[in-house]
Amino acid sequence: MVSLIRALTAFSLVVSFNAAALDLGPLDGIAPPPGITGISLEFADQTSSGSLEAGALGTIDAKIDTQAWKLRVGHSFGLGETPVYVYGELPMTDRSIESETAKLLQFEGDSGIGDLALAAAIWPYTNQDAGRYWGLAGYLVAPVGGYETERNLEGVNLNPGGNRWIGILQTGIHQRFGERWHWSLGSDITFFEDNDKVHKIVLPAGREVVRQEVEPYITYQTSLAWQVLPALTLAASYYVDRGGESRIDGADWGSAVNRERYGLWVMTALSRQTRLNFSYKSTVDNESDFELKDNFQVRLIRFF
């Protein structure tokens, strides 16, 4: 049973932190002009799978799938000469797990409204002529989504909501080269409130409600974009994820996330006010037998 708990902890490193990782788009570092309102609808499908040895239980095979529709509304304005952009995003999320062990434990996913994300970005330095920008951003994830304790087992959360506040601080630079190339570099750090409604497996057969603690989680990211045509941009991105050790009920801290990912982007302009973006992300290097496999997103954006 101890081996099973360790396996579930490894699962939680994938499920919990990918939701928190804040991946910027290749052109997100460009400051918007004031007075622009944007509304977007995004569909995201993420798959994680793998196998872990669990002692007497043998090999645990599992596949976790998360699908979400995300509605975002944002607006840009100026503080003097400084550009500012704020937005709110609310997802409708569905999570499921395919695993014989999960069936044995009667551990199932759920669907419903997820947690509300609020964001504010400011650009202290902008040089439109040189295509050079430096931005700062803060994000707050409010635990308004659906949550049931029995759907969070040993930190593996299959609820649409997370039952904890999350705060993220981010900074990044963006540089245009010539008329068609864009490069960006950024980093962010994520802070987690403790979750005091997590189920822990108790021997010989049972569960109790305990607290989960998570250490800060850091992501470094860079991207290179090429504007092939006025209405078509292709891009590639790279992400390095570190930290995020977690523990349940005051036990020893689990392993840190040590993962590297890549992303491929196709960004199109359907009109002057409408954008349609596609992205695919997967793992390059992950020191775990259970890892992120596929992350596909399509996002429709309308500006007013």
Coordinates of C-alpha atoms in Angstrom, one line a residue:
M1 CA 0.0 0.0 0.0
V2 CA 2.9 2.4 0.6
S3 CA 4.1 1.8 -3.0
L4 CA 0.6 2.6 -4.2
I5 CA 0.7 5.9 -2.3
R6 CA 4.0 6.8 -3.8
A7 CA 2.6 6.0 -7.3
L8 CA -0.4 8.3 -6.6
T9 CA 2.0 11.0 -5.5
A10 CA 3.8 10.7 -8.8
F11 CA 0.4 11.0 -10.7
S12 CA -0.3 14.2 -8.7
L13 CA 2.9 15.9 -10.0
V14 CA 1.4 15.6 -13.5
V15 CA -2.3 16.4 -12.8
S16 CA -1.8 19.3 -10.3
F17 CA 1.0 21.3 -11.8
N18 CA 0.2 21.2 -15.5
A19 CA -3.0 23.0 -14.6
A20 CA -1.0 25.6 -12.8
A21 CA 1.7 26.1 -15.4
L22 CA 1.2 29.4 -17.1
D23 CA 2.3 29.1 -20.7
L24 CA 2.5 32.4 -22.7
G25 CA 1.7 32.5 -26.4
P26 CA 4.6 33.5 -28.7
L27 CA 3.2 37.0 -29.2
D28 CA 1.7 37.6 -25.8
G29 CA 4.6 39.8 -24.8
I30 CA 3.6 42.6 -27.2
A31 CA 1.8 45.4 -25.4
P32 CA -1.7 46.0 -26.8
P33 CA -3.0 49.5 -27.7
P34 CA -5.4 51.0 -25.1
G35 CA -9.2 50.6 -25.5
I36 CA -9.2 47.1 -26.9
T37 CA -11.7 44.5 -25.6
G38 CA -11.0 40.8 -26.4
I39 CA -13.3 37.8 -26.0
S40 CA -12.0 34.3 -26.6
L41 CA -13.2 30.8 -26.4
E42 CA -10.6 28.0 -26.1
F43 CA -10.9 24.2 -26.2
A44 CA -8.0 22.3 -24.5
D45 CA -7.4 18.6 -24.4
Q46 CA -4.6 17.2 -22.3
T47 CA -3.6 13.6 -21.9
S48 CA -1.1 12.1 -19.4
S49 CA -0.2 8.4 -19.1
G50 CA 2.4 5.9 -18.0
S51 CA 3.2 3.0 -15.8
L52 CA 4.6 2.7 -12.3
E53 CA 5.8 -0.2 -10.2
A54 CA 3.7 -0.5 -7.0
G55 CA 5.2 -3.4 -5.1
A56 CA 2.7 -6.2 -4.4
L57 CA 0.1 -4.5 -6.6
G58 CA 2.4 -4.9 -9.6
T59 CA 2.5 -2.4 -12.4
I60 CA -0.1 0.4 -12.3
D61 CA -1.1 1.7 -15.8
A62 CA -3.1 4.8 -15.9
K63 CA -4.3 7.5 -18.4
I64 CA -5.7 10.8 -17.2
D65 CA -7.6 13.0 -19.6
T66 CA -8.6 16.6 -19.0
Q67 CA -10.8 18.5 -21.4
A68 CA -11.8 22.1 -20.9
W69 CA -13.7 25.0 -22.6
K70 CA -12.4 28.3 -21.4
L71 CA -14.1 31.7 -21.8
R72 CA -11.9 34.7 -21.4
V73 CA -12.8 38.4 -21.4
G74 CA -10.1 41.1 -21.3
H75 CA -9.6 44.8 -21.8
S76 CA -6.6 47.0 -22.4
F77 CA -6.1 50.6 -21.1
G78 CA -3.3 52.9 -20.2
L79 CA -1.9 54.3 -17.0
G80 CA -0.4 57.4 -18.4
E81 CA 2.0 56.1 -21.1
T82 CA 2.1 52.6 -19.6
P83 CA 0.0 49.8 -21.3
V84 CA -2.1 47.6 -19.0
Y85 CA -4.2 44.5 -19.8
V86 CA -6.6 42.7 -17.5
Y87 CA -8.7 39.6 -18.0
G88 CA -10.9 37.0 -16.3
E89 CA -11.2 33.4 -17.5
L90 CA -13.7 30.7 -16.4
P91 CA -13.4 27.1 -17.6
M92 CA -15.8 24.3 -17.9
T93 CA -13.7 21.2 -17.2
D94 CA -14.1 17.5 -17.5
R95 CA -11.5 15.1 -15.9
S96 CA -11.4 11.3 -16.2
I97 CA -9.0 8.5 -15.3
E98 CA -8.6 5.1 -17.0
S99 CA -7.0 2.7 -14.6
E100 CA -7.8 -0.7 -13.1
T101 CA -6.4 0.5 -9.7
A102 CA -8.6 3.6 -9.8
K103 CA -11.6 1.3 -10.4
L104 CA -10.5 -0.8 -7.4
L105 CA -10.4 2.4 -5.2
Q106 CA -13.6 3.7 -6.7
F107 CA -11.7 6.8 -7.8
E108 CA -13.5 8.7 -10.6
G109 CA -13.3 12.1 -12.3
D110 CA -16.0 14.8 -12.6
S111 CA -17.0 17.7 -14.8
G112 CA -18.3 21.2 -14.1
I113 CA -17.2 24.8 -13.7
G114 CA -13.5 25.2 -12.8
D115 CA -11.7 27.8 -10.9
L116 CA -11.8 31.5 -11.9
A117 CA -8.5 33.0 -13.1
L118 CA -7.9 36.8 -12.9
A119 CA -4.9 38.5 -14.4
A120 CA -3.3 41.9 -14.8
A121 CA -0.3 42.7 -17.0
I122 CA 1.7 45.9 -17.2
W123 CA 4.5 46.9 -19.6
P124 CA 7.0 49.3 -17.8
Y125 CA 9.1 49.4 -21.0
T126 CA 7.8 49.6 -24.6
N127 CA 9.6 50.6 -27.8
Q128 CA 7.2 50.0 -30.7
D129 CA 9.7 51.1 -33.3
A130 CA 12.3 48.6 -32.1
G131 CA 9.7 46.0 -31.3
R132 CA 11.0 45.6 -27.8
Y133 CA 8.9 45.1 -24.7
W134 CA 9.3 44.2 -21.0
G135 CA 6.2 43.1 -19.1
L136 CA 5.2 42.1 -15.6
A137 CA 2.0 40.2 -14.7
G138 CA 0.2 38.9 -11.7
Y139 CA -2.4 36.1 -11.7
L140 CA -4.9 34.9 -9.0
V141 CA -6.8 31.7 -9.3
A142 CA -9.9 31.7 -7.1
P143 CA -11.3 28.4 -5.9
V144 CA -14.9 28.8 -7.2
G145 CA -15.0 25.5 -9.1
G146 CA -16.8 22.3 -8.2
Y147 CA -14.9 20.2 -5.6
E148 CA -15.6 17.0 -3.7
T149 CA -13.0 15.6 -1.3
E150 CA -13.4 12.0 -2.4
R151 CA -12.2 13.0 -5.9
N152 CA -8.8 14.2 -4.6
L153 CA -7.0 11.0 -3.5
E154 CA -3.4 11.5 -2.2
G155 CA -3.2 14.8 -4.1
V156 CA -4.4 13.4 -7.4
N157 CA -7.3 15.9 -8.0
L158 CA -9.9 14.8 -10.5
N159 CA -12.3 17.7 -9.6
P160 CA -13.0 20.6 -12.0
G161 CA -11.9 22.9 -9.1
G162 CA -8.8 22.9 -6.9
N163 CA -10.1 24.0 -3.5
R164 CA -7.2 26.4 -3.0
W165 CA -6.0 29.8 -3.9
I166 CA -3.1 30.0 -6.4
G167 CA -1.0 33.1 -7.1
I168 CA 1.4 33.6 -10.0
L169 CA 4.1 36.2 -10.6
Q170 CA 5.5 36.5 -14.1
T171 CA 7.9 38.6 -16.1
G172 CA 9.1 38.5 -19.7
I173 CA 10.8 40.3 -22.6
H174 CA 9.8 40.4 -26.3
Q175 CA 12.0 41.4 -29.2
R176 CA 11.1 41.7 -32.9
F177 CA 13.9 41.0 -35.5
G178 CA 13.3 42.6 -38.8
E179 CA 9.6 42.6 -39.9
R180 CA 8.8 38.9 -39.6
W181 CA 10.6 37.3 -36.6
H182 CA 9.7 37.6 -32.9
W183 CA 11.6 36.2 -29.9
S184 CA 10.4 36.1 -26.3
L185 CA 11.8 34.9 -23.0
G186 CA 9.9 34.7 -19.7
S187 CA 9.6 33.1 -16.3
D188 CA 7.0 32.7 -13.6
I189 CA 6.7 31.4 -10.1
T190 CA 3.5 29.8 -8.7
F191 CA 2.5 29.8 -5.0
F192 CA -0.2 27.4 -3.7
E193 CA -2.4 27.7 -0.7
D194 CA -2.6 24.5 1.4
N195 CA -5.6 22.2 0.5
D196 CA -7.2 20.9 3.7
K197 CA -9.7 18.6 1.9
V198 CA -7.7 15.8 0.5
H199 CA -8.4 12.1 1.0
K200 CA -5.5 9.9 2.3
I201 CA -5.5 6.1 2.2
V202 CA -5.5 4.6 5.7
L203 CA -4.6 1.0 6.4
P204 CA -6.1 -1.6 6.4
A205 CA -8.9 -0.2 4.2
G206 CA -10.3 3.3 4.5
R207 CA -9.7 7.0 4.0
E208 CA -9.3 10.2 6.1
V209 CA -9.4 13.9 5.3
V210 CA -5.9 15.5 5.5
R211 CA -4.0 18.6 4.3
Q212 CA -1.9 18.8 1.2
E213 CA 1.1 21.3 1.0
V214 CA 2.8 22.3 -2.2
E215 CA 6.1 24.2 -2.6
P216 CA 6.5 27.0 -5.2
Y217 CA 6.7 25.9 -8.8
I218 CA 8.9 27.7 -11.4
T219 CA 8.6 27.7 -15.2
Y220 CA 11.1 29.2 -17.7
Q221 CA 9.9 29.6 -21.3
T222 CA 11.1 30.9 -24.6
S223 CA 9.6 31.1 -28.1
L224 CA 10.5 32.0 -31.7
A225 CA 7.8 33.1 -34.1
W226 CA 7.9 33.6 -37.9
Q227 CA 5.3 35.7 -39.7
V228 CA 5.0 33.8 -42.9
L229 CA 2.2 35.9 -44.3
P230 CA 0.3 38.9 -42.9
A231 CA -2.4 36.5 -41.8
L232 CA -0.2 33.5 -40.8
T233 CA 2.4 33.1 -38.1
L234 CA 4.2 29.9 -37.2
A235 CA 6.0 29.5 -33.9
A236 CA 7.9 27.0 -31.6
S237 CA 8.2 27.3 -27.8
Y238 CA 10.2 25.6 -25.1
Y239 CA 9.4 25.3 -21.4
V240 CA 11.4 24.2 -18.3
D241 CA 9.4 23.2 -15.2
R242 CA 11.0 22.9 -11.8
G243 CA 10.0 22.7 -8.2
G244 CA 6.6 22.0 -6.8
E245 CA 7.4 19.4 -4.2
S246 CA 4.3 18.3 -2.3
R247 CA 3.4 16.3 0.8
I248 CA 0.3 14.9 2.4
D249 CA -0.5 15.1 6.1
G250 CA 2.9 16.3 7.1
A251 CA 4.8 13.3 5.6
D252 CA 8.1 13.5 3.8
W253 CA 8.2 15.9 0.8
G254 CA 7.7 14.2 -2.6
S255 CA 10.0 14.5 -5.6
A256 CA 10.2 17.9 -7.4
V257 CA 8.9 18.4 -10.9
N258 CA 11.8 18.2 -13.3
R259 CA 10.3 18.4 -16.8
E260 CA 11.0 20.0 -20.1
R261 CA 8.3 20.6 -22.8
Y262 CA 8.0 22.0 -26.3
G263 CA 5.1 23.7 -28.1
L264 CA 4.2 24.2 -31.8
W265 CA 1.9 27.0 -32.8
V266 CA -0.2 28.0 -35.9
M267 CA -1.7 31.5 -35.5
T268 CA -4.1 32.9 -38.2
A269 CA -5.9 36.1 -38.7
L270 CA -9.4 35.5 -40.2
S271 CA -10.0 39.2 -40.3
R272 CA -8.7 42.4 -38.7
Q273 CA -10.6 41.6 -35.6
T274 CA -10.7 37.8 -35.5
R275 CA -7.9 35.4 -34.7
L276 CA -7.8 31.6 -34.7
N277 CA -4.8 29.9 -32.9
F278 CA -3.8 26.3 -32.7
S279 CA -1.1 24.8 -30.4
Y280 CA 0.3 21.4 -29.6
K281 CA 2.5 20.7 -26.6
S282 CA 4.3 17.6 -25.4
T283 CA 7.2 16.5 -23.2
V284 CA 10.8 16.4 -24.2
D285 CA 12.4 15.3 -20.9
N286 CA 10.6 14.1 -17.8
E287 CA 12.3 12.2 -15.0
S288 CA 9.2 10.2 -14.2
D289 CA 7.5 7.1 -15.6
F290 CA 4.2 9.0 -15.6
E291 CA 4.3 12.0 -17.8
L292 CA 2.4 14.5 -19.9
K293 CA 1.8 13.1 -23.4
D294 CA -0.3 15.4 -25.5
N295 CA -1.8 18.9 -24.9
F296 CA -3.8 20.3 -27.8
Q297 CA -5.5 23.7 -27.8
V298 CA -7.5 25.7 -30.2
R299 CA -8.6 29.3 -29.4
L300 CA -10.9 31.7 -31.2
I301 CA -10.3 35.4 -30.4
R302 CA -12.5 38.4 -31.3
F303 CA -11.4 42.0 -30.7
F304 CA -13.7 45.0 -30.3

